[in-house]
């Protein structure tokens, strides 16, 4: 895997004979030291520049590294030329320089809403609500993966600026110099030979994750941070949030309407009004709207529904724990609430004890952690102070992770899995069972974020809130049911799935598919946990996928004054699990193109061959979201159901096979709700389809490992392409 | 002028009886120290927090403070409650906290393209090309003025984050707490009581400028930094830039076409192609396109035309001074050019000597300094190093100022005034004769930037480059001729003023107005220099102007999830000089509203009364840009001319009076091109219009001060409202 960057560049220099070259051909990077790497986990190397930092993503991670699973991935070597890696500390700034090939592409850097390929843009990574500013986002993870099949984490919680393929040092191997006035081959930005990054800190750890493929690099990253979150089975059903001032009676009436109208529902989310005071929040139940919290949660439980509570972490003077929390809050208020310093054990203990007693002990299943990201003008300023001495920036960069941590620890201590939502996260959060969301509401941006989340070890939900038309309503619903968390967030709109009468069948159909995919999707989450494979994945992680290239730009004194190349990233389709390609329609589309990787791909609904390594066009129809299955793909489904609890009752499965070739997949099973899987209580089933000499397909299911008793019933086989 | 902030807040507390108040009523700000102020110039106070910084805006300023002119503004006292001013240094971060009244509005913070009122937004001030990101702009001056009539400069060149009216400390006087679920008066962001700011530095100077009006605070700021730039008279004519690869012959033919077609022209701008190599630039003339530079500049001079050269500061290996400059360049390249460290005298001397000999000595009038601002991906990274030890951030924040400084010093040493363009500047730049510009090209944004530039001691040009329609072409031209620098920048489009045949009369008419306004405009620039009054001014600096208020917002889960108030800033009209209100039309407008301050205002073209302290609607017509003159306003004009050199030949003036009342104005005169004015060689004329008992108006012109011999000829009076 080692590459000689210098040779690549020289190839170009020889080819271009009529241009000016810099006189120097340097061999050393002035003032920077070569990094010293040591393997800290299988296929994972670390180098420390300067001083070790007191807080890193390792301490914020949700679980210990899954070293055995990493070991099982096989041996690998350091993925690029160590001699080309450099670091430097000057005053309070630490910088790092790693090599980058001339055609190497860079992916990741957190939940980004534009593009896939990060090469050629600067990212000032800051935790923030996304509002169109590159780099400021809900999970600004300083982790990237390249097309050459390795990953790099800058393991600092500081604000870091990353320069992937930006610029050239004067003492590096420089590309040829051309004259803009006369040479049509002049490049506005000469091809860069490095990824550079720096932060205001007196030291930084850099961690490299081997591949050899981009997907394997991501897997190692996730496993290093404890493996992906194995969410409870109920978390993969349909979620609905009620209007903010709803009472217990109103909520009960609303959920009963779901059953009456035959719409799926697994989780009901309460908004700020469940509290006695918000904003700022008291964290205490409203005696007016929820006089009997336990009775309410029990009533929901009887309907197989879980209760999720909206919260932001800023505490009201009216809270029952305000006086106790006061010594542990920062200098500034947020919505006049004080800001707990959750880096302090006293603050964590206080809030956990309160939430355990008031919420978890009566059956609350989890939280929606709002407003831990930004916008700047809502949160504390960069110069706010906190009693632990943690800086305001560090606090902002990690606040979402901190809340995920104390909540996750609380649920784990009760041997109860949770699944929730969070608006701010960062690197190292793979093991936290939270989907990130945003007040931003661009449908295409939401799907781009879904693709990018897979490259950073986080989950993302393109939640549906409202729509300007029936078409948008359907398109958003079809997308969210093929995402990590399928939710209608009607806190403000008050909408129900049946609110737009003309498209009730399409909405119901999409929601029911969500529940039907449970066996397939739950297995994908188990793979996330045990193998680090993201359940939803950008196409660049898919074998056989060929990323598109940049196109030559046209000079325009308004829109493109430097005639820069135009990037064509594919951000509107993604993989769910190992076999399914999802290509949502967007509002206004009469048709859309879908890029099929190399290999045969089949229409999910009909089993017909759709294409192979080509771009196909799919005519739009409101009734469906385009789904494709790869050759030999096997999809285990539930039969139609409205609640995921049917699985725990020995439900029959429908197993679909696509294509004309043999295939195999796996099915994961456990109790679906506790951490028993961590104690070995789970099973894997091998689902195989064999092809006889006469071309006849035949399926079988075998318990391949584990001794957890089977929870599903009979299998009905469907050979879709027969 | 002193205010008791606490009393104001208590007023609100008493009025709102049904809400929760925080228990504490603090008297001290924990951990921060009260600032100690000392008067450092008339009406200017300084307080130092922590250590003094090695580089501040004072050292970057273009001229010494005009203390006598500040003294002449009269005595004043410290403009707010000193006891409410605090500072703090923690580690490498310095923060400051100043009081802000509940209804006090904040203006300034550099060349901003959105809004006037900065209250309620966070500004991370960074030198950058504007691309839609709040705070990142061409001149991110950390100077603000409030509606209470004072100014504040955070005198640090570091990246600074300013929080004007953002948030509340928990130990400040907190507004009442309300419940969002039940209280309609709930505020998403409770009214803040302070301006806070902080930067990564171990100390910071804060400078306060007294008013008592916002305009006077701006005047003091400009005078403190040497007074505004008194540009040469030719700089106020029309400028035109030729296509980038134009030869001397092509340029000569192009300028002769201006004369032949009867279009004004004073300055011709050469683009990168004048150099032997660009980008990166050699700074040497192209022997192919300009074989006889002196002959070319002479030929332009014979036509009364000045020559301006485009440059960016990144040096090509092909430059005649490359080898000498090499020791003084930074670690990274820009367009493969090396980056001179102009904080080093060696680098300044080298570049000045070269430019003096190659350009200034043969008659070149000045430069367009491009690309000293951003975008990040074009310039050096934040961790680049420079031989002087100046940090990359400090270099980026001040690079435009540094280039302005060495160029201005070079011209001053030759006793020749220059006027040019620059894409990056910062605080303290009032005395530099450069207009800022941008590749951004939104017409409304350009006018907003023009308004805001007046609040930060810089000049801005909404240059015209191209247009998608005749209408846009005319509207942009009409705006740019009423701006600090009137230029058609056709480097890429190759357009000429006559390129759109259908609207040649409108374009010619607008351009000719530019030249006609020379006496009025040149006087406005003299006031800028001697009195600090910006020649173009935001309406908030105009007496009698009433800023509009925020409107209540409507809850929307997509566009306004917190139901925030909607701001209605007036950013589409401005003052030119003391008497003229300019209200440009924008593409597509069939009419526009104009806010007339209190007092009678008259139509410039007809002299008819337009209104008084009211909002009027003006129907659009392609033939004119709306202009209004205040009661008694006097506008000295040239007669029709195509070149400003007519003034130096004893030209007759037309002096217009508007309204029915007596009035007076001043007219400034000097040689128009050297620094002789600095040696006292100038004159002021009093232009008075008196009203007889019978209501008859009569004008007179008197030399009121100075003994510079009169350069203009006879006066023709025009009483427009008679």
Tab-separated table of C-alpha atoms in Angstrom, chain B residues 83-413:
chain	number	residue	atom	x	y	z
B	83	UNK	CA	-18.061	50.684	36.423
B	84	UNK	CA	-19.848	48.349	34.022
B	85	UNK	CA	-16.723	47.715	31.904
B	86	UNK	CA	-14.770	44.521	32.556
B	87	UNK	CA	-11.915	42.477	31.164
B	88	UNK	CA	-10.277	39.148	31.806
B	89	UNK	CA	-7.321	37.098	30.612
B	90	UNK	CA	-7.541	33.331	31.042
B	91	UNK	CA	-4.614	31.443	29.564
B	92	UNK	CA	-4.270	32.716	26.021
B	93	UNK	CA	-7.784	34.145	25.746
B	94	UNK	CA	-8.662	37.733	26.544
B	95	UNK	CA	-12.272	38.784	26.925
B	96	UNK	CA	-14.022	42.077	27.465
B	97	UNK	CA	-17.512	43.043	28.573
B	98	UNK	CA	-19.083	46.469	28.003
B	99	UNK	CA	-22.602	47.564	28.914
B	100	UNK	CA	-25.406	47.787	26.351
B	101	UNK	CA	-28.778	49.408	26.912
B	102	UNK	CA	-31.938	47.413	26.323
B	103	UNK	CA	-32.850	49.326	23.187
B	104	UNK	CA	-29.370	50.396	22.125
B	105	UNK	CA	-28.487	49.390	18.563
B	106	UNK	CA	-25.039	48.412	17.349
B	107	UNK	CA	-23.579	49.273	13.933
B	108	UNK	CA	-20.297	48.647	12.142
B	109	UNK	CA	-17.923	45.696	12.545
B	110	UNK	CA	-16.492	46.228	9.097
B	111	UNK	CA	-17.642	45.783	5.531
B	112	UNK	CA	-20.730	43.665	6.034
B	113	UNK	CA	-23.062	42.645	3.214
B	114	UNK	CA	-26.156	41.987	5.283
B	115	UNK	CA	-28.053	44.268	7.643
B	116	UNK	CA	-26.957	47.383	9.472
B	117	UNK	CA	-27.804	46.493	13.035
B	118	UNK	CA	-25.334	44.044	14.530
B	119	UNK	CA	-27.219	43.485	17.775
B	120	UNK	CA	-28.136	39.857	18.355
B	121	UNK	CA	-25.648	38.214	15.980
B	122	UNK	CA	-22.219	36.795	16.744
B	123	UNK	CA	-19.389	38.013	14.538
B	124	UNK	CA	-16.266	35.891	14.271
B	125	UNK	CA	-14.304	38.589	12.501
B	126	UNK	CA	-11.904	37.178	9.937
B	127	UNK	CA	-10.309	38.725	6.892
B	128	UNK	CA	-11.793	36.872	3.963
B	129	UNK	CA	-13.465	37.226	0.637
B	130	UNK	CA	-17.149	37.597	1.409
B	131	UNK	CA	-19.006	34.477	0.450
B	132	UNK	CA	-22.107	34.601	2.588
B	133	UNK	CA	-20.510	33.805	5.941
B	134	UNK	CA	-21.295	36.415	8.579
B	135	UNK	CA	-18.127	38.000	9.938
B	136	UNK	CA	-15.783	36.789	7.233
B	137	UNK	CA	-15.265	39.786	5.032
B	138	UNK	CA	-12.811	42.038	3.222
B	139	UNK	CA	-12.455	44.447	6.120
B	140	UNK	CA	-13.494	42.783	9.389
B	141	UNK	CA	-12.809	45.872	11.500
B	142	UNK	CA	-13.592	45.208	15.181
B	143	UNK	CA	-15.052	48.686	15.599
B	144	UNK	CA	-18.665	49.426	16.391
B	145	UNK	CA	-20.806	52.481	16.905
B	146	UNK	CA	-24.043	52.479	18.855
B	147	UNK	CA	-27.252	54.415	18.546
B	148	UNK	CA	-26.307	56.033	21.862
B	149	UNK	CA	-23.538	57.880	20.068
B	150	UNK	CA	-20.156	56.384	20.858
B	151	UNK	CA	-17.729	53.973	19.243
B	152	UNK	CA	-15.609	51.090	20.515
B	153	UNK	CA	-12.521	49.574	18.903
B	154	UNK	CA	-11.086	46.278	20.053
B	155	UNK	CA	-7.545	47.205	19.086
B	156	UNK	CA	-6.272	43.726	18.308
B	157	UNK	CA	-5.364	42.297	14.921
B	158	UNK	CA	-6.144	38.813	16.246
B	159	UNK	CA	-9.210	36.923	15.163
B	160	UNK	CA	-11.803	38.344	17.484
B	161	UNK	CA	-15.338	37.232	18.176
B	162	UNK	CA	-17.790	39.991	19.003
B	163	UNK	CA	-21.088	39.348	20.798
B	164	UNK	CA	-23.162	42.537	20.521
B	165	UNK	CA	-26.264	42.072	22.658
B	166	UNK	CA	-25.849	38.299	22.803
B	167	UNK	CA	-26.687	36.390	25.937
B	168	UNK	CA	-26.470	37.102	29.608
B	169	UNK	CA	-24.010	36.052	32.248
B	170	UNK	CA	-25.628	34.295	35.170
B	171	UNK	CA	-24.091	36.923	37.473
B	172	UNK	CA	-25.433	39.875	35.491
B	173	UNK	CA	-28.822	41.491	35.962
B	174	UNK	CA	-31.023	38.905	34.333
B	175	UNK	CA	-34.299	39.559	32.553
B	176	UNK	CA	-37.385	37.647	33.740
B	177	UNK	CA	-37.771	33.959	32.931
B	178	UNK	CA	-40.866	32.866	31.029
B	179	UNK	CA	-42.330	29.503	30.062
B	180	UNK	CA	-42.368	28.812	26.341
B	181	UNK	CA	-45.225	26.338	26.595
B	182	UNK	CA	-47.684	28.716	28.215
B	183	UNK	CA	-46.420	32.301	28.028
B	184	UNK	CA	-46.919	34.107	24.688
B	185	UNK	CA	-44.407	36.747	25.806
B	186	UNK	CA	-41.631	34.139	25.929
B	187	UNK	CA	-38.549	35.424	24.133
B	188	UNK	CA	-36.373	32.966	22.274
B	189	UNK	CA	-33.370	35.038	23.191
B	190	UNK	CA	-33.823	37.145	26.314
B	191	UNK	CA	-32.642	40.718	25.870
B	192	UNK	CA	-28.942	40.923	26.559
B	193	UNK	CA	-27.263	43.597	28.659
B	194	UNK	CA	-23.772	43.667	27.173
B	195	UNK	CA	-21.398	43.633	24.263
B	196	UNK	CA	-18.815	40.942	24.909
B	197	UNK	CA	-15.796	40.086	22.795
B	198	UNK	CA	-12.816	37.824	23.027
B	199	UNK	CA	-9.731	36.748	21.156
B	200	UNK	CA	-6.887	34.279	21.567
B	201	UNK	CA	-4.338	36.707	22.920
B	202	UNK	CA	-2.814	37.447	26.281
B	203	UNK	CA	-3.969	41.023	26.297
B	204	UNK	CA	-5.979	43.575	24.386
B	205	UNK	CA	-6.440	47.316	24.254
B	206	UNK	CA	-9.987	48.641	24.091
B	207	UNK	CA	-10.500	52.162	22.741
B	208	UNK	CA	-13.678	54.172	23.220
B	209	UNK	CA	-14.582	57.101	20.938
B	210	UNK	CA	-17.021	59.695	22.231
B	211	UNK	CA	-19.768	61.218	20.078
B	212	UNK	CA	-22.138	62.576	21.252
B	213	UNK	CA	-23.682	61.398	17.949
B	214	UNK	CA	-22.847	58.198	16.045
B	215	UNK	CA	-21.421	60.342	13.220
B	216	UNK	CA	-19.118	62.180	15.587
B	217	UNK	CA	-17.928	58.877	17.045
B	218	UNK	CA	-17.030	57.749	13.518
B	219	UNK	CA	-15.319	61.083	12.859
B	220	UNK	CA	-13.167	60.699	15.965
B	221	UNK	CA	-12.284	57.156	14.917
B	222	UNK	CA	-11.213	58.320	11.458
B	223	UNK	CA	-9.274	61.308	12.799
B	224	UNK	CA	-7.578	59.116	15.368
B	225	UNK	CA	-6.276	56.992	12.503
B	226	UNK	CA	-4.996	59.958	10.522
B	227	UNK	CA	-8.172	61.292	8.960
B	228	UNK	CA	-9.846	59.865	5.882
B	229	UNK	CA	-7.982	59.529	2.604
B	230	UNK	CA	-7.939	62.689	0.494
B	231	UNK	CA	-7.832	61.027	-2.896
B	232	UNK	CA	-6.414	62.772	-5.983
B	233	UNK	CA	-8.980	64.625	-8.065
B	234	UNK	CA	-8.486	62.284	-11.028
B	235	UNK	CA	-9.510	59.383	-8.795
B	236	UNK	CA	-13.075	60.744	-8.783
B	237	UNK	CA	-13.399	60.467	-12.554
B	238	UNK	CA	-14.434	57.320	-14.376
B	239	UNK	CA	-12.259	54.188	-14.323
B	240	UNK	CA	-12.173	51.388	-16.853
B	241	UNK	CA	-10.272	48.093	-16.791
B	242	UNK	CA	-9.240	46.340	-19.990
B	243	UNK	CA	-9.260	42.601	-20.756
B	244	UNK	CA	-6.494	40.690	-19.093
B	245	UNK	CA	-4.393	39.912	-22.182
B	246	UNK	CA	-4.696	43.373	-23.793
B	247	UNK	CA	-1.590	44.822	-25.462
B	248	UNK	CA	-0.445	48.452	-25.373
B	249	UNK	CA	-1.924	48.934	-28.849
B	250	UNK	CA	-5.240	47.399	-27.861
B	251	UNK	CA	-5.466	49.571	-24.759
B	252	UNK	CA	-4.645	52.706	-26.721
B	253	UNK	CA	-7.288	51.898	-29.283
B	254	UNK	CA	-9.797	51.206	-26.511
B	255	UNK	CA	-9.260	54.510	-24.704
B	256	UNK	CA	-9.440	56.446	-27.942
B	257	UNK	CA	-12.800	54.854	-28.512
B	258	UNK	CA	-14.019	56.430	-25.242
B	259	UNK	CA	-13.158	59.884	-26.559
B	260	UNK	CA	-14.588	59.213	-29.982
B	261	UNK	CA	-17.862	57.981	-28.515
B	262	UNK	CA	-18.075	60.794	-25.933
B	263	UNK	CA	-17.738	58.718	-22.748
B	264	UNK	CA	-15.942	59.944	-19.627
B	265	UNK	CA	-12.615	58.356	-18.703
B	266	UNK	CA	-9.893	59.278	-16.211
B	267	UNK	CA	-8.157	56.024	-15.311
B	268	UNK	CA	-7.336	52.943	-17.316
B	269	UNK	CA	-6.638	49.735	-15.401
B	270	UNK	CA	-4.349	47.027	-16.711
B	271	UNK	CA	-5.057	43.451	-15.611
B	272	UNK	CA	-2.586	40.567	-14.884
B	273	UNK	CA	-1.379	40.394	-18.482
B	274	UNK	CA	0.696	43.601	-18.185
B	275	UNK	CA	3.184	41.399	-16.340
B	276	UNK	CA	5.719	39.068	-17.933
B	277	UNK	CA	4.194	36.262	-15.853
B	278	UNK	CA	1.024	35.893	-13.793
B	279	UNK	CA	-0.217	34.040	-11.725
B	280	UNK	CA	2.041	34.048	-9.756
B	281	UNK	CA	3.065	37.558	-10.729
B	282	UNK	CA	6.480	38.790	-11.781
B	283	UNK	CA	5.687	42.519	-11.197
B	284	UNK	CA	7.763	43.085	-14.366
B	285	UNK	CA	6.280	44.452	-17.594
B	286	UNK	CA	5.543	41.960	-20.341
B	287	UNK	CA	8.050	42.564	-23.146
B	288	UNK	CA	5.486	41.091	-25.544
B	289	UNK	CA	2.375	43.095	-24.638
B	290	UNK	CA	4.048	46.224	-23.230
B	291	UNK	CA	7.474	46.527	-24.911
B	292	UNK	CA	7.720	50.264	-24.052
B	293	UNK	CA	6.067	50.839	-20.678
B	294	UNK	CA	7.162	54.460	-20.340
B	295	UNK	CA	5.992	55.250	-23.830
B	296	UNK	CA	2.651	53.674	-23.064
B	297	UNK	CA	2.138	55.550	-19.797
B	298	UNK	CA	3.228	58.786	-21.486
B	299	UNK	CA	0.736	58.215	-24.282
B	300	UNK	CA	-1.998	57.783	-21.693
B	301	UNK	CA	-0.825	60.910	-19.876
B	302	UNK	CA	-1.114	62.943	-23.069
B	303	UNK	CA	-4.780	61.942	-23.054
B	304	UNK	CA	-5.154	63.017	-19.378
B	305	UNK	CA	-5.464	59.374	-18.384
B	306	UNK	CA	-3.862	57.657	-15.431
B	307	UNK	CA	-2.629	54.068	-15.476
B	308	UNK	CA	-3.531	51.642	-12.674
B	309	UNK	CA	-1.881	48.221	-12.437
B	310	UNK	CA	-3.532	45.039	-11.186
B	311	UNK	CA	-1.369	43.017	-8.808
B	312	UNK	CA	-1.564	40.373	-6.192
B	313	UNK	CA	1.436	40.192	-3.872
B	314	UNK	CA	2.506	36.567	-4.540
B	315	UNK	CA	5.829	36.522	-6.303
B	316	UNK	CA	6.748	34.346	-9.265
B	317	UNK	CA	10.130	32.618	-9.606
B	318	UNK	CA	10.343	34.524	-12.898
B	319	UNK	CA	10.298	37.940	-11.198
B	320	UNK	CA	13.433	40.054	-11.442
B	321	UNK	CA	13.421	40.346	-7.647
B	322	UNK	CA	12.479	36.745	-6.801
B	323	UNK	CA	15.908	35.624	-5.646
B	324	UNK	CA	16.318	38.696	-3.469
B	325	UNK	CA	12.809	38.285	-1.998
B	326	UNK	CA	13.129	34.561	-1.321
B	327	UNK	CA	14.647	34.884	2.176
B	328	UNK	CA	11.651	37.006	3.232
B	329	UNK	CA	8.812	34.717	2.173
B	330	UNK	CA	6.575	32.409	4.212
B	331	UNK	CA	6.357	28.624	4.290
B	332	UNK	CA	3.468	28.209	1.841
B	333	UNK	CA	2.822	29.249	-1.739
B	334	UNK	CA	-0.218	30.984	-3.217
B	335	UNK	CA	-0.762	30.077	-6.882
B	336	UNK	CA	2.755	28.673	-6.505
B	337	UNK	CA	3.991	32.197	-5.822
B	338	UNK	CA	5.871	32.832	-2.631
B	339	UNK	CA	4.359	35.092	-0.008
B	340	UNK	CA	6.489	38.083	0.991
B	341	UNK	CA	6.541	38.944	4.675
B	342	UNK	CA	5.883	42.687	4.442
B	343	UNK	CA	6.225	43.103	8.183
B	344	UNK	CA	9.978	42.917	7.449
B	345	UNK	CA	11.645	46.161	6.355
B	346	UNK	CA	13.858	44.223	3.930
B	347	UNK	CA	10.844	42.930	2.020
B	348	UNK	CA	9.132	46.330	1.989
B	349	UNK	CA	12.259	48.068	0.760
B	350	UNK	CA	12.833	45.510	-1.974
B	351	UNK	CA	9.306	45.661	-3.335
B	352	UNK	CA	9.082	49.463	-2.995
B	353	UNK	CA	12.374	50.019	-4.813
B	354	UNK	CA	11.252	47.749	-7.606
B	355	UNK	CA	7.836	49.371	-7.937
B	356	UNK	CA	9.249	52.861	-7.661
B	357	UNK	CA	11.624	52.273	-10.553
B	358	UNK	CA	9.435	50.083	-12.735
B	359	UNK	CA	6.115	51.795	-12.225
B	360	UNK	CA	5.945	55.010	-10.234
B	361	UNK	CA	8.946	56.683	-11.890
B	362	UNK	CA	7.409	56.215	-15.329
B	363	UNK	CA	4.078	57.642	-14.204
B	364	UNK	CA	1.951	54.735	-13.017
B	365	UNK	CA	-0.730	56.182	-10.720
B	366	UNK	CA	-1.505	53.244	-8.469
B	367	UNK	CA	-2.571	49.638	-8.051
B	368	UNK	CA	-5.459	47.279	-7.713
B	369	UNK	CA	-4.312	44.956	-4.908
B	370	UNK	CA	-6.122	41.698	-5.498
B	371	UNK	CA	-6.538	38.550	-3.427
B	372	UNK	CA	-5.111	39.750	-0.118
B	373	UNK	CA	-8.317	38.686	1.613
B	374	UNK	CA	-9.252	35.016	0.968
B	375	UNK	CA	-10.884	32.561	0.266
B	376	UNK	CA	-9.126	30.183	2.705
B	377	UNK	CA	-8.461	27.637	0.018
B	378	UNK	CA	-6.551	30.162	-2.090
B	379	UNK	CA	-4.253	31.587	0.571
B	380	UNK	CA	-1.811	30.255	3.113
B	381	UNK	CA	-3.151	28.018	5.898
B	382	UNK	CA	-3.540	29.199	9.484
B	383	UNK	CA	-0.385	27.318	10.442
B	384	UNK	CA	1.868	28.791	7.763
B	385	UNK	CA	5.028	30.352	9.143
B	386	UNK	CA	6.744	33.592	8.208
B	387	UNK	CA	10.370	34.600	8.657
B	388	UNK	CA	9.528	37.518	10.968
B	389	UNK	CA	7.733	35.131	13.314
B	390	UNK	CA	4.407	36.866	12.614
B	391	UNK	CA	1.657	34.261	12.852
B	392	UNK	CA	-0.307	33.217	9.787
B	393	UNK	CA	-3.537	34.596	11.278
B	394	UNK	CA	-2.011	37.973	12.080
B	395	UNK	CA	-0.559	38.046	8.586
B	396	UNK	CA	-3.920	37.237	7.011
B	397	UNK	CA	-5.773	39.804	9.121
B	398	UNK	CA	-3.377	42.577	8.139
B	399	UNK	CA	-1.924	41.627	4.757
B	400	UNK	CA	-4.127	44.061	2.852
B	401	UNK	CA	-3.209	46.822	5.292
B	402	UNK	CA	0.480	45.995	4.948
B	403	UNK	CA	0.391	46.293	1.166
B	404	UNK	CA	-1.609	49.523	1.404
B	405	UNK	CA	1.018	50.786	3.803
B	406	UNK	CA	4.128	50.186	1.719
B	407	UNK	CA	2.437	51.441	-1.421
B	408	UNK	CA	1.098	54.565	0.299
B	409	UNK	CA	4.485	55.280	1.871
B	410	UNK	CA	6.117	54.925	-1.545
B	411	UNK	CA	3.735	57.411	-3.183
B	412	UNK	CA	3.947	59.814	-0.265
B	413	UNK	CA	7.751	59.773	-0.512
